[in-house]
PDB file of C-alpha atoms in Angstrom:
ATOM      1  CA  MET A  71     -14.063 -20.618  24.926  1.00 82.00           C
ATOM      2  CA  HIS A  72     -10.989 -18.837  23.580  1.00 90.00           C
ATOM      3  CA  HIS A  73     -10.950 -18.282  19.827  1.00 90.00           C
ATOM      4  CA  PHE A  74      -7.959 -18.380  17.443  1.00 91.00           C
ATOM      5  CA  PHE A  75      -7.178 -18.403  13.726  1.00 90.00           C
ATOM      6  CA  ALA A  76      -5.048 -21.081  12.073  1.00 90.00           C
ATOM      7  CA  SER A  77      -3.720 -21.179   8.506  1.00 89.00           C
ATOM      8  CA  PRO A  78      -5.731 -23.591   6.312  1.00 89.00           C
ATOM      9  CA  GLU A  79      -2.560 -25.561   5.506  1.00 90.00           C
ATOM     10  CA  ASN A  80      -2.166 -26.306   9.224  1.00 93.00           C
ATOM     11  CA  ILE A  81      -5.666 -27.736   9.544  1.00 92.00           C
ATOM     12  CA  HIS A  82      -5.837 -31.448   8.670  1.00 92.00           C
ATOM     13  CA  GLU A  83      -9.496 -32.443   8.769  1.00 88.00           C
ATOM     14  CA  SER A  84      -8.912 -36.030   7.619  1.00 88.00           C
ATOM     15  CA  GLU A  85      -6.538 -36.553  10.552  1.00 90.00           C
ATOM     16  CA  LYS A  86      -8.665 -34.391  12.891  1.00 93.00           C
ATOM     17  CA  HIS A  87      -5.570 -32.396  13.768  1.00 94.00           C
ATOM     18  CA  ILE A  88      -4.649 -28.695  13.861  1.00 93.00           C
ATOM     19  CA  ASP A  89      -1.216 -27.130  14.357  1.00 94.00           C
ATOM     20  CA  LEU A  90      -1.429 -23.659  15.848  1.00 93.00           C
ATOM     21  CA  LEU A  91       1.716 -21.599  15.210  1.00 92.00           C
ATOM     22  CA  GLY A  92       2.874 -17.997  15.564  1.00 89.00           C
ATOM     23  CA  PRO A  93       2.159 -15.405  18.287  1.00 89.00           C
ATOM     24  CA  ASP A  94      -0.897 -17.298  19.566  1.00 91.00           C
ATOM     25  CA  VAL A  95       1.389 -20.013  20.914  1.00 92.00           C
ATOM     26  CA  HIS A  96       3.038 -17.554  23.304  1.00 91.00           C
ATOM     27  CA  HIS A  97      -0.391 -16.164  24.238  1.00 90.00           C
ATOM     28  CA  ILE A  98      -1.695 -19.637  25.065  1.00 92.00           C
ATOM     29  CA  ARG A  99       1.426 -20.665  27.045  1.00 91.00           C
ATOM     30  CA  LYS A 100       2.343 -17.498  28.908  1.00 89.00           C
ATOM     31  CA  VAL A 101      -0.804 -15.354  29.078  1.00 91.00           C
ATOM     32  CA  LEU A 102      -3.837 -17.650  29.079  1.00 92.00           C
ATOM     33  CA  ARG A 103      -1.846 -20.574  30.555  1.00 92.00           C
ATOM     34  CA  LEU A 104      -4.160 -23.105  28.976  1.00 93.00           C
ATOM     35  CA  SER A 105      -3.809 -26.729  30.045  1.00 93.00           C
ATOM     36  CA  LEU A 106      -3.930 -29.985  28.111  1.00 94.00           C
ATOM     37  CA  GLY A 107      -7.499 -31.079  27.525  1.00 93.00           C
ATOM     38  CA  GLU A 108      -8.988 -27.577  27.433  1.00 93.00           C
ATOM     39  CA  MET A 109     -11.297 -26.679  24.549  1.00 94.00           C
ATOM     40  CA  VAL A 110     -10.800 -23.794  22.140  1.00 93.00           C
ATOM     41  CA  SER A 111     -12.467 -22.681  18.911  1.00 90.00           C
ATOM     42  CA  ILE A 112     -10.471 -22.338  15.691  1.00 90.00           C
ATOM     43  CA  SER A 113     -11.273 -20.629  12.385  1.00 89.00           C
ATOM     44  CA  ASP A 114      -9.270 -20.836   9.182  1.00 86.00           C
ATOM     45  CA  GLY A 115     -10.127 -17.273   8.134  1.00 80.00           C
ATOM     46  CA  GLN A 116     -12.098 -18.609   5.164  1.00 77.00           C
ATOM     47  CA  GLY A 117     -15.385 -19.388   6.844  1.00 76.00           C
ATOM     48  CA  HIS A 118     -14.673 -22.800   8.409  1.00 84.00           C
ATOM     49  CA  ARG A 119     -14.922 -23.188  12.170  1.00 86.00           C
ATOM     50  CA  TYR A 120     -13.878 -25.937  14.566  1.00 90.00           C
ATOM     51  CA  GLU A 121     -14.013 -26.828  18.231  1.00 91.00           C
ATOM     52  CA  ALA A 122     -10.742 -28.446  19.231  1.00 92.00           C
ATOM     53  CA  ARG A 123      -9.047 -29.912  22.293  1.00 94.00           C
ATOM     54  CA  VAL A 124      -5.522 -28.943  23.326  1.00 95.00           C
ATOM     55  CA  GLU A 125      -3.304 -32.041  23.079  1.00 93.00           C
ATOM     56  CA  GLU A 126       0.254 -30.657  22.917  1.00 93.00           C
ATOM     57  CA  ILE A 127       1.829 -27.421  24.107  1.00 94.00           C
ATOM     58  CA  GLU A 128       5.341 -26.810  22.820  1.00 92.00           C
ATOM     59  CA  PRO A 129       7.475 -23.618  22.727  1.00 92.00           C
ATOM     60  CA  GLN A 130       6.648 -22.982  19.048  1.00 92.00           C
ATOM     61  CA  ARG A 131       3.506 -25.047  18.462  1.00 93.00           C
ATOM     62  CA  VAL A 132       0.196 -26.025  20.009  1.00 94.00           C
ATOM     63  CA  GLY A 133      -1.279 -29.298  18.769  1.00 94.00           C
ATOM     64  CA  LEU A 134      -5.083 -29.627  18.734  1.00 94.00           C
ATOM     65  CA  THR A 135      -7.544 -32.431  18.062  1.00 94.00           C
ATOM     66  CA  ILE A 136     -10.699 -31.503  16.152  1.00 94.00           C
ATOM     67  CA  VAL A 137     -13.792 -32.448  18.124  1.00 93.00           C
ATOM     68  CA  SER A 138     -16.465 -30.873  15.902  1.00 88.00           C
ATOM     69  CA  SER A 139     -16.786 -28.462  12.990  1.00 85.00           C
ATOM     70  CA  GLN A 140     -19.180 -25.712  11.903  1.00 73.00           C
ATOM     71  CA  VAL A 141     -20.816 -25.561  15.321  1.00 51.00           C
ATOM     72  CA  LYS A 142     -22.332 -22.149  14.659  1.00 54.00           C
ATOM     73  CA  ARG A 143     -22.181 -19.679  11.792  1.00 58.00           C
ATOM     74  CA  HIS A 144     -20.746 -16.339  12.893  1.00 58.00           C
ATOM     75  CA  GLU A 145     -20.705 -14.579   9.511  1.00 60.00           C
ATOM     76  CA  SER A 146     -24.327 -13.495   9.261  1.00 56.00           C
ATOM     77  CA  ALA A 147     -24.264 -10.987   6.407  1.00 56.00           C
ATOM     78  CA  THR A 148     -26.072 -12.379   3.378  1.00 67.00           C
ATOM     79  CA  ARG A 149     -23.944 -10.154   1.147  1.00 81.00           C
ATOM     80  CA  PRO A 150     -20.459  -8.825   1.939  1.00 90.00           C
ATOM     81  CA  VAL A 151     -20.297  -5.212   3.106  1.00 93.00           C
ATOM     82  CA  THR A 152     -17.174  -3.104   2.537  1.00 95.00           C
ATOM     83  CA  LEU A 153     -16.400   0.089   4.431  1.00 97.00           C
ATOM     84  CA  VAL A 154     -14.701   2.816   2.401  1.00 97.00           C
ATOM     85  CA  GLN A 155     -13.440   5.002   5.216  1.00 96.00           C
ATOM     86  CA  GLY A 156     -11.896   8.456   4.973  1.00 95.00           C
ATOM     87  CA  ILE A 157      -8.735   8.059   7.066  1.00 94.00           C
ATOM     88  CA  ALA A 158      -9.379   9.465  10.520  1.00 91.00           C
ATOM     89  CA  LYS A 159      -6.892  10.992  12.948  1.00 88.00           C
ATOM     90  CA  GLY A 160      -5.105   9.163  15.741  1.00 83.00           C
ATOM     91  CA  SER A 161      -6.923   6.365  17.494  1.00 90.00           C
ATOM     92  CA  ARG A 162     -10.220   7.081  15.721  1.00 92.00           C
ATOM     93  CA  MET A 163      -9.216   4.965  12.729  1.00 94.00           C
ATOM     94  CA  ASP A 164      -8.177   2.120  15.045  1.00 95.00           C
ATOM     95  CA  TRP A 165     -11.603   2.345  16.698  1.00 95.00           C
ATOM     96  CA  VAL A 166     -13.395   2.247  13.334  1.00 96.00           C
ATOM     97  CA  VAL A 167     -11.495  -0.881  12.264  1.00 96.00           C
ATOM     98  CA  GLN A 168     -12.128  -2.610  15.578  1.00 96.00           C
ATOM     99  CA  LYS A 169     -15.843  -1.875  15.898  1.00 96.00           C
ATOM    100  CA  THR A 170     -16.864  -2.484  12.288  1.00 96.00           C
ATOM    101  CA  THR A 171     -14.978  -5.781  12.438  1.00 95.00           C
ATOM    102  CA  GLU A 172     -16.990  -6.761  15.496  1.00 94.00           C
ATOM    103  CA  MET A 173     -20.173  -5.883  13.601  1.00 92.00           C
ATOM    104  CA  GLY A 174     -19.287  -8.080  10.631  1.00 91.00           C
ATOM    105  CA  ILE A 175     -17.647  -5.902   7.960  1.00 94.00           C
ATOM    106  CA  ALA A 176     -16.076  -7.938   5.144  1.00 93.00           C
ATOM    107  CA  ALA A 177     -13.377  -5.471   4.078  1.00 96.00           C
ATOM    108  CA  ILE A 178     -12.129  -1.979   4.859  1.00 97.00           C
ATOM    109  CA  GLN A 179     -10.709   0.398   2.243  1.00 97.00           C
ATOM    110  CA  PRO A 180      -8.946   3.411   3.820  1.00 96.00           C
ATOM    111  CA  VAL A 181      -9.166   6.413   1.500  1.00 95.00           C
ATOM    112  CA  SER A 182      -7.433   9.794   1.480  1.00 94.00           C
ATOM    113  CA  THR A 183      -9.777  12.680   0.633  1.00 93.00           C
ATOM    114  CA  LYS A 184      -9.600  16.464   0.374  1.00 93.00           C
ATOM    115  CA  PHE A 185     -10.255  16.897   4.101  1.00 90.00           C
ATOM    116  CA  THR A 186      -8.080  14.008   5.292  1.00 90.00           C
ATOM    117  CA  VAL A 187      -5.651  15.308   7.916  1.00 86.00           C
ATOM    118  CA  VAL A 188      -3.439  12.192   8.085  1.00 83.00           C
ATOM    119  CA  LYS A 189      -0.641  12.308   5.517  1.00 82.00           C
ATOM    120  CA  PHE A 190       1.794   9.508   4.726  1.00 81.00           C
ATOM    121  CA  GLU A 191       5.405  10.530   4.172  1.00 72.00           C
ATOM    122  CA  SER A 192       6.191   7.434   2.127  1.00 77.00           C
ATOM    123  CA  HIS A 193       4.824   4.136   0.866  1.00 77.00           C
ATOM    124  CA  GLY A 194       6.459   2.533   3.898  1.00 84.00           C
ATOM    125  CA  ASP A 195       4.428   4.695   6.272  1.00 87.00           C
ATOM    126  CA  ALA A 196       1.194   3.694   4.551  1.00 88.00           C
ATOM    127  CA  GLU A 197       2.199   0.034   4.605  1.00 91.00           C
ATOM    128  CA  LYS A 198       2.991   0.235   8.316  1.00 91.00           C
ATOM    129  CA  LYS A 199      -0.465   1.705   9.032  1.00 92.00           C
ATOM    130  CA  GLN A 200      -2.135  -0.956   6.923  1.00 94.00           C
ATOM    131  CA  LYS A 201      -0.383  -3.725   8.865  1.00 94.00           C
ATOM    132  CA  ARG A 202      -1.416  -2.123  12.152  1.00 94.00           C
ATOM    133  CA  TRP A 203      -5.063  -1.902  11.079  1.00 95.00           C
ATOM    134  CA  GLN A 204      -4.982  -5.493   9.810  1.00 96.00           C
ATOM    135  CA  LYS A 205      -3.676  -6.660  13.187  1.00 94.00           C
ATOM    136  CA  ILE A 206      -6.487  -4.772  14.939  1.00 96.00           C
ATOM    137  CA  ALA A 207      -9.008  -6.468  12.629  1.00 95.00           C
ATOM    138  CA  GLU A 208      -7.508  -9.866  13.454  1.00 92.00           C
ATOM    139  CA  GLU A 209      -7.700  -9.271  17.210  1.00 92.00           C
ATOM    140  CA  ALA A 210     -11.282  -7.979  16.930  1.00 94.00           C
ATOM    141  CA  SER A 211     -12.217 -11.064  14.893  1.00 92.00           C
ATOM    142  CA  LYS A 212     -10.881 -13.290  17.649  1.00 89.00           C
ATOM    143  CA  GLN A 213     -12.742 -11.360  20.339  1.00 88.00           C
ATOM    144  CA  SER A 214     -16.046 -11.477  18.452  1.00 88.00           C
ATOM    145  CA  LYS A 215     -15.482 -15.118  17.408  1.00 86.00           C
ATOM    146  CA  ARG A 216     -15.781 -14.488  13.701  1.00 88.00           C
ATOM    147  CA  ASN A 217     -15.009 -17.159  11.114  1.00 86.00           C
ATOM    148  CA  THR A 218     -13.185 -14.722   8.846  1.00 87.00           C
ATOM    149  CA  ILE A 219     -10.874 -11.753   9.220  1.00 90.00           C
ATOM    150  CA  PRO A 220     -11.790  -8.614   7.232  1.00 93.00           C
ATOM    151  CA  ARG A 221      -9.227  -7.460   4.682  1.00 94.00           C
ATOM    152  CA  VAL A 222      -7.823  -4.008   5.358  1.00 96.00           C
ATOM    153  CA  GLU A 223      -6.654  -2.716   1.989  1.00 95.00           C
ATOM    154  CA  ALA A 224      -3.766  -0.336   1.340  1.00 93.00           C
ATOM    155  CA  PRO A 225      -4.774   3.351   1.565  1.00 93.00           C
ATOM    156  CA  VAL A 226      -5.701   4.957  -1.761  1.00 93.00           C
ATOM    157  CA  PHE A 227      -6.647   8.422  -2.965  1.00 93.00           C
ATOM    158  CA  PHE A 228     -10.349   9.175  -3.440  1.00 94.00           C
ATOM    159  CA  LYS A 229      -9.992  10.114  -7.108  1.00 93.00           C
ATOM    160  CA  ASP A 230      -7.982   6.947  -7.852  1.00 93.00           C
ATOM    161  CA  LEU A 231     -10.661   4.782  -6.263  1.00 94.00           C
ATOM    162  CA  LEU A 232     -13.360   6.417  -8.380  1.00 94.00           C
ATOM    163  CA  GLU A 233     -11.241   5.893 -11.500  1.00 91.00           C
ATOM    164  CA  LYS A 234     -10.829   2.210 -10.653  1.00 89.00           C
ATOM    165  CA  MET A 235     -14.603   1.868 -10.407  1.00 86.00           C
ATOM    166  CA  LYS A 236     -14.901   2.806 -14.077  1.00 81.00           C
ATOM    167  CA  HIS A 237     -13.049  -0.396 -14.969  1.00 77.00           C
ATOM    168  CA  PRO A 238     -14.260  -3.074 -12.501  1.00 73.00           C
ATOM    169  CA  GLU A 239     -12.450  -6.394 -12.369  1.00 69.00           C
ATOM    170  CA  ASP A 240     -15.750  -8.266 -12.277  1.00 68.00           C
ATOM    171  CA  GLN A 241     -18.102  -6.838 -14.888  1.00 70.00           C
ATOM    172  CA  LYS A 242     -21.035  -8.973 -13.674  1.00 77.00           C
ATOM    173  CA  GLU A 243     -20.826  -8.115  -9.974  1.00 81.00           C
ATOM    174  CA  ARG A 244     -23.545  -5.699  -8.885  1.00 89.00           C
ATOM    175  CA  THR A 245     -22.500  -3.342  -6.096  1.00 90.00           C
ATOM    176  CA  LEU A 246     -24.675  -0.920  -4.150  1.00 91.00           C
ATOM    177  CA  ARG A 247     -22.561   2.042  -3.020  1.00 93.00           C
ATOM    178  CA  LEU A 248     -23.918   4.359  -0.324  1.00 93.00           C
ATOM    179  CA  LEU A 249     -22.099   7.570   0.605  1.00 93.00           C
ATOM    180  CA  ALA A 250     -23.075   9.252   3.870  1.00 91.00           C
ATOM    181  CA  TYR A 251     -23.605  12.956   3.188  1.00 89.00           C
ATOM    182  CA  GLU A 252     -24.861  15.432   5.761  1.00 82.00           C
ATOM    183  CA  ARG A 253     -26.576  17.593   3.129  1.00 78.00           C
ATOM    184  CA  GLU A 254     -28.622  14.788   1.630  1.00 74.00           C
ATOM    185  CA  GLU A 255     -32.313  15.737   1.669  1.00 66.00           C
ATOM    186  CA  GLY A 256     -33.761  13.324  -0.844  1.00 62.00           C
ATOM    187  CA  GLN A 257     -34.992   9.770  -0.478  1.00 60.00           C
ATOM    188  CA  HIS A 258     -35.199   8.324   3.026  1.00 63.00           C
ATOM    189  CA  LEU A 259     -32.549   5.750   3.924  1.00 73.00           C
ATOM    190  CA  SER A 260     -35.219   3.184   4.795  1.00 70.00           C
ATOM    191  CA  GLU A 261     -36.567   3.419   1.238  1.00 69.00           C
ATOM    192  CA  GLN A 262     -33.128   2.982  -0.305  1.00 69.00           C
ATOM    193  CA  LEU A 263     -32.491  -0.122   1.802  1.00 75.00           C
ATOM    194  CA  GLU A 264     -35.739  -2.011   1.286  1.00 70.00           C
ATOM    195  CA  GLN A 265     -34.994  -5.722   1.192  1.00 61.00           C
ATOM    196  CA  GLU A 266     -36.256  -6.218  -2.344  1.00 60.00           C
ATOM    197  CA  LYS A 267     -33.883  -3.491  -3.523  1.00 72.00           C
ATOM    198  CA  LEU A 268     -30.940  -4.926  -1.582  1.00 76.00           C
ATOM    199  CA  ALA A 269     -31.603  -8.330  -3.116  1.00 76.00           C
ATOM    200  CA  ALA A 270     -30.644  -6.961  -6.534  1.00 81.00           C
ATOM    201  CA  PHE A 271     -27.007  -6.503  -5.466  1.00 86.00           C
ATOM    202  CA  ASP A 272     -24.136  -8.916  -4.869  1.00 88.00           C
ATOM    203  CA  ARG A 273     -22.270  -6.700  -2.432  1.00 89.00           C
ATOM    204  CA  ILE A 274     -22.612  -3.371  -0.637  1.00 93.00           C
ATOM    205  CA  GLU A 275     -20.172  -0.544   0.038  1.00 95.00           C
ATOM    206  CA  ILE A 276     -20.642   2.226   2.576  1.00 95.00           C
ATOM    207  CA  TRP A 277     -18.578   5.385   2.058  1.00 96.00           C
ATOM    208  CA  ILE A 278     -17.735   7.577   5.055  1.00 96.00           C
ATOM    209  CA  GLY A 279     -15.773  10.827   4.968  1.00 94.00           C
ATOM    210  CA  PRO A 280     -13.021  11.789   7.424  1.00 93.00           C
ATOM    211  CA  GLU A 281     -13.299  14.648   9.910  1.00 91.00           C
ATOM    212  CA  GLY A 282     -14.921  17.374   7.826  1.00 88.00           C
ATOM    213  CA  GLY A 283     -16.759  14.912   5.595  1.00 91.00           C
ATOM    214  CA  PHE A 284     -16.587  14.836   1.806  1.00 93.00           C
ATOM    215  CA  SER A 285     -16.195  18.018  -0.216  1.00 94.00           C
ATOM    216  CA  THR A 286     -18.951  19.074  -2.603  1.00 93.00           C
ATOM    217  CA  ASP A 287     -16.660  18.265  -5.545  1.00 95.00           C
ATOM    218  CA  GLU A 288     -16.042  14.765  -4.198  1.00 95.00           C
ATOM    219  CA  VAL A 289     -19.755  14.169  -3.718  1.00 94.00           C
ATOM    220  CA  ALA A 290     -20.453  15.318  -7.277  1.00 94.00           C
ATOM    221  CA  ALA A 291     -17.712  13.026  -8.628  1.00 95.00           C
ATOM    222  CA  ALA A 292     -19.078  10.110  -6.624  1.00 95.00           C
ATOM    223  CA  LYS A 293     -22.591  10.635  -7.953  1.00 93.00           C
ATOM    224  CA  ALA A 294     -21.208  10.774 -11.493  1.00 93.00           C
ATOM    225  CA  VAL A 295     -20.006   7.156 -11.201  1.00 92.00           C
ATOM    226  CA  GLY A 296     -23.238   5.878  -9.670  1.00 91.00           C
ATOM    227  CA  ILE A 297     -22.660   6.202  -5.933  1.00 93.00           C
ATOM    228  CA  GLN A 298     -25.843   7.066  -4.034  1.00 90.00           C
ATOM    229  CA  THR A 299     -25.775   9.652  -1.262  1.00 91.00           C
ATOM    230  CA  VAL A 300     -27.681   8.924   1.940  1.00 89.00           C
ATOM    231  CA  GLY A 301     -28.531  10.969   5.024  1.00 86.00           C
ATOM    232  CA  LEU A 302     -28.139   9.706   8.581  1.00 86.00           C
ATOM    233  CA  GLY A 303     -30.621  11.973  10.311  1.00 80.00           C
ATOM    234  CA  PRO A 304     -30.728  15.625  11.351  1.00 80.00           C
ATOM    235  CA  ARG A 305     -27.597  15.526  13.528  1.00 85.00           C
ATOM    236  CA  ILE A 306     -23.962  15.686  12.407  1.00 86.00           C
ATOM    237  CA  LEU A 307     -22.152  12.481  13.349  1.00 89.00           C
ATOM    238  CA  ARG A 308     -18.439  12.035  13.925  1.00 92.00           C
ATOM    239  CA  THR A 309     -16.591  10.019  11.306  1.00 93.00           C
ATOM    240  CA  GLU A 310     -16.113   7.092  13.698  1.00 93.00           C
ATOM    241  CA  THR A 311     -19.855   7.118  14.503  1.00 94.00           C
ATOM    242  CA  ALA A 312     -21.285   7.497  11.004  1.00 93.00           C
ATOM    243  CA  GLY A 313     -19.823   4.289   9.592  1.00 93.00           C
ATOM    244  CA  LEU A 314     -21.010   2.196  12.502  1.00 94.00           C
ATOM    245  CA  VAL A 315     -24.518   3.669  12.255  1.00 92.00           C
ATOM    246  CA  LEU A 316     -24.832   3.064   8.515  1.00 93.00           C
ATOM    247  CA  LEU A 317     -23.336  -0.422   8.792  1.00 94.00           C
ATOM    248  CA  THR A 318     -25.801  -1.332  11.538  1.00 92.00           C
ATOM    249  CA  VAL A 319     -28.766  -0.139   9.478  1.00 90.00           C
ATOM    250  CA  VAL A 320     -27.585  -2.050   6.396  1.00 90.00           C
ATOM    251  CA  LEU A 321     -27.040  -5.266   8.364  1.00 90.00           C
ATOM    252  CA  TYR A 322     -30.430  -4.902  10.021  1.00 87.00           C
ATOM    253  CA  GLU A 323     -32.219  -4.426   6.706  1.00 85.00           C
ATOM    254  CA  MET A 324     -30.466  -7.539   5.340  1.00 84.00           C
ATOM    255  CA  GLY A 325     -31.611  -9.516   8.370  1.00 79.00           C
ATOM    256  CA  ALA A 326     -27.972 -10.087   9.299  1.00 76.00           C
ATOM    257  CA  LEU A 327     -28.417  -9.199  12.975  1.00 76.00           C
ATOM    258  CA  GLU A 328     -30.788 -12.070  13.606  1.00 68.00           C
ATOM    259  CA  GLU A 329     -29.569 -15.099  15.554  1.00 56.00           C
ATOM    260  CA  THR A 330     -28.391 -17.880  13.232  1.00 51.00           C
TER     261      THR A 330
END
């Protein structure tokens, strides 16, 4: 069953009707060539999910009738997980956005660090990249049939992100922040992610460096604001691998990979 996202204002539950607008209309008409009566799944991007039947296909709109709602929950993480990702070169960053979205990431914060190779010439360049990554997240959400689309935030500098953490918007929210560091030789990751310890937090962040990792100064600054460093085994992982590995372990320890 093909999966699409519709704006909440275009979903009319009381009338059992959905208007699908935008680029998906062209995709349905010209690429998928769906017919009247075919079934599709629709999410509003806010956690609600519907099965709907195609009733009208127009040049700018597809009209759907809601058949059922909340058939299956596809957002399995008990607490939202954010990826703070050192901006990677070329298609690596695209790959990170795509694969972590498939796994269930809630948000992605691109960050520029000391060893980040990618440089933005202007605010417009950064905004263009952000829009591209957000589109990749949307397409990956459709493919993996998620109920929500992860937010891809605007790129920020590492030091500015740490400074923001000193003055959180929500003083009561408890966040566990884990920074993957190849020189970490302390507590085992399995001990840091025991379920009873995870239960004490409202949300989780995983911090991954770019090619070259985090500098020693950045690691020291991160520890100073309460970020915990974690090791991912004896081998050095690529930036696009490390985030996926740590995310998988975190989701597993939360029980978020179990069938729901």
